[in-house]
Amino acid sequence: MSSHQILQFRSDPFVVSPCCLHICPKVSPNHPFPSLPFQRRRSHHAGVRSSAKKKTHCNLKNETPATETAKRVYPFHEIEPKWQRYWEDNRTFRTPDDVDTSKPKFYVLDMFPYPSGAGLHVGHPLGYTATDILARLRRMQGYNVLHPMGWDAFGLPAEQYAIETGTHPKTTTLKNIDRFRLQLKSLGFSYDWDRELSTTEPDYYKWTQWIFLQLYKRGLAYQAEVPVNWCPALGTVLANEEVVDGVSERGGHPVIRKPMRQWMLKITAYADRLLEDLDELEWPESIKEMQRNWIGRSEGAELDFTVLDGEGQETDKGITVYTTRPDTLFGATYMVVAPEHHLLSYFVTPEQKQQVEEYKDFASRKSDLERTELQKEKTGVFTGCYAKNPANGEAIPIWVADYVLASYGTGAIMAVPAHDTRDNEFALKYNIPIKWVVRNEASSSDEVYPGMGIIENSSSVETGLDINQLSSKEAALKVIEWAERTGNGKKKVNYKLRDWLFARQRYWGEPIPILILDESGETIAVSESELPLTLPELNDFTPTGTGEPPLSKAVSWVNTVDPATGKPAKRETSTMPQWAGSCWYYLRFMDPKNPEALVDKEKEKYWSPVDVYVGGAEHAVLHLLYSRFWHKVLYDIGVVSTKEPFKCVINQGIILGEVQYTAWKDQEGNYVSADTEERLNEYQQVTIPEDKVMKSGDHFVLKEDASFRLIPRAYKMSKSRGNVVNPDDVVLEYGADSLRLYEMFMGPFRDSKTWNTSGIEGVHRFLARTWRLVIGSPQPDGSFKDGTVVTDDEPTLEQLRSLHKCIAKVTEEIESTRFNTGISGMMEFVNAAYKWNNQPRGIIEPFVLLLSPYAPHMAEELWSRLGHSSSLAYESFPKANPDYLKDTTIVLPVQINGKTRGTIEVEEGCSEDEAFSLASQDKKLEKYLDGQSIKKRIYVPGKILNVILNKTNVKVTTK
Ligand code: ANZ
């Protein structure tokens, strides 16, 4: 899924080789594991390693500098493909169709990707690693896990590419999918590949079309003449979100508003339920709030104003306004209608006609967003006509202005410039009277006051309406009651949510299964038994330019007959928008091959709802709202058993590119410091490589001259900035486990984070240390012995405490999706384990299981070397024993020459050396010990440390 489907095709066949950081031509970027000259290749088998039973000591302290380089690495390039093959051959992560439903289930889903030509970027594995960790954990905790992957593969880029090159979108899509699949497999994700699906496959879109028919049959899919965003250059209609600042999001082509007959889905019929059911979801509050705003429910009234003629006489025409503030009715000093208001032409006076027409033309070139932007200067034209305020009979002018939208409310407003900011701005600009009718302590006599308060200046003898002295709330109720009684209006609930424009004039999408009878223009649903209605083959994908979709070129497909009557008919040639396929894919994963139904009822009942759904925050509104809408329709017709599709949604933060340092140069090429008083944007910006930068205090400066300050900044990864990191390169250099671990270690999962290559080295070193902890030091040639250094010794209390602390931490942190701190817990464990002089099996085996959700390849290899013959994927995840988690620190008094001089906090059972080292670092004790020669130490564990100094000591001060 992608909201930014930019057409990118990887053109360079160069990747960074792991051996030398040199560019190696001809290494296919499609192959994540070309053979490497890096390490001597040995065969590994997933079989038993009996040497694991031998008692061997881990003698890391004696490693010589000669092994330094070899020490940094472990043979990930052998381990990783080996285990990926193993998982694939054994279908380790397959979720059988007939799972034991007495067991608990866990459905963890990624927002499936749009397989773009650019391949994966490092943002993808962030969410995918998180869901993979959760999936692996739950499997080991005894859940049935559903963890599928597929492709949201219809969409513009493949079609644009087809237009440019003549390559069929299907060919491009399949090629891209192959690449994505290979890349995902190279990262060791535990997807059930047997359930893979693509929205472009007829077996899949058969059911997308089926859902459309259910919507159509229930009046939820209809055709309407609507003003659409028409992009002449792309030859298509675009959705509002595909238009940015009046141009198409893709390609930047101008977009105009044009009325066209279009398929619409009646999402507004579900507005209330979409709003109410949000409360029961475990979603980020920010997304729920965005959905609430998008739905935009507001309560108010529709009030009728009678239009007056040139002489001020009442006509039979009326304008209905929508207002959320009926309490301000007496303050309405003018009215505004939208330029597209259907009655406008009836009441514009002949003198004003030309001006109004020109204004309508001016407004048609702006998007709704531009028109309603608060900062934009308000514009408008007087219609020459007046209307009667129903509350007091006053004649107020009617204006046409584009800050009122035709698509909201009634397309007309009563303007109250004393209490509405936009009206106030407009009235001041066009010299329209302002009348204050609401007061409170915060309001001033001549400024706009949009808040609630006590009503004044609001009574009329003529109409008998008097709301003075009432609170805004009471006054609003009274006005509505009065309007309903006198026939001047009624209570009204409004929504910002609009019906969903559901047609695209493009080829690469699902055909809409509708026939249009030639004779009558009547629309007829294609029979369900005829589905899928497959896309016809086409060689010419160019838009017709007239608004007629490219499918109209498939003449023999288009021209057909109504099977029921034999009457000639044409097929609908618009296709569905890209959002369609992603509206329901999570259901198909539950039962991907079912030819009889979208999803089997029993399977759906077991797997629904998705327990955890992870993806980018950019899908907070459209995708998540559209799929909730479809789900509710499916619920109403009995296809699904839950009201909501996704129980918990988590947004991963975005990954920004590596920090870039910017310096400025004047015309002569001399540097200008970033803290200069002058305007920096008048100078030329240059990017400074990291090795020419140093930190000075809180700032970054040029190494060659520290008086020049630089600005560090991380940017969104983009091809044009050249800061895109390709996951293939990282996998080649550091391995998939390192990439996974790094992406999780970068920072809190939901926050945005900056990529930093030295950070990968850090986690890579941690993995290498873990490897050596279990396998032992490398041999002089850099290779590692088979087997492990693990012993069958009974674990000590200290070892058990370290392990169980780690188990508790890792489990808790994964469950709370704090993956980064889970890794810190494992790092602490490994640091502690390096101090032990044996590595008992009872400690190391559980630790390997703890590591496995994060670094599955290494964990599988260690597990196999520890003597296990099958995958650890379904082993029980270790459970922390609370007995080993108790706080075990004690306060130890420290004496110097027999006099108590302070205390230190130590672990119960800590060694004399550790206690002494802590004492010498203690602020209070440091002054007694610093530079002194020590005669002897008397240590009674748990009781006291007494340090006896040599009498002849001379105090050495180093400060
Ligand atoms: C009089 C008034 C007085 C208003 C006041 C506001 C404050 P929400 O809450 O977003 O629903 N409005 C109505 N239809 C509109 C349209 N088609 N285009 C632009 N503005 C429109 O906003 C409802 C308020 O927005 C309405 O209440 C109306 O202005 C304006 F002190 O009416 B109000």
PDB file of C-alpha atoms in Angstrom, residues 109 153 165 442 447 493 495 511 524 541 656 747 759 778 946:
ATOM      1  CA  LEU A 109      -0.917  -7.889   9.666  1.00  0.00           C
ATOM      2  CA  ALA A 153      -0.692  -4.027  -7.063  1.00  0.00           C
ATOM      3  CA  THR A 165       7.429   1.913 -22.721  1.00  0.00           C
ATOM      4  CA  ALA A 442     -13.441  37.375  27.201  1.00  0.00           C
ATOM      5  CA  GLU A 447     -13.243  42.299  17.894  1.00  0.00           C
ATOM      6  CA  VAL A 493     -26.908  17.177  11.739  1.00  0.00           C
ATOM      7  CA  TYR A 495     -21.099  15.663   8.138  1.00  0.00           C
ATOM      8  CA  PRO A 511     -13.358  -3.452 -14.045  1.00  0.00           C
ATOM      9  CA  ILE A 524     -27.548  -3.439 -14.879  1.00  0.00           C
ATOM     10  CA  PHE A 541      -2.891   2.311 -22.616  1.00  0.00           C
ATOM     11  CA  LEU A 656      14.783   9.891   7.923  1.00  0.00           C
ATOM     12  CA  GLY A 747      14.475   4.350  18.741  1.00  0.00           C
ATOM     13  CA  GLY A 759      24.361   2.361  14.526  1.00  0.00           C
ATOM     14  CA  PRO A 778      37.386 -17.699  15.914  1.00  0.00           C
ATOM     15  CA  ASN A 946      37.519  -2.199  54.837  1.00  0.00           C
TER      16      ASN A 946
END
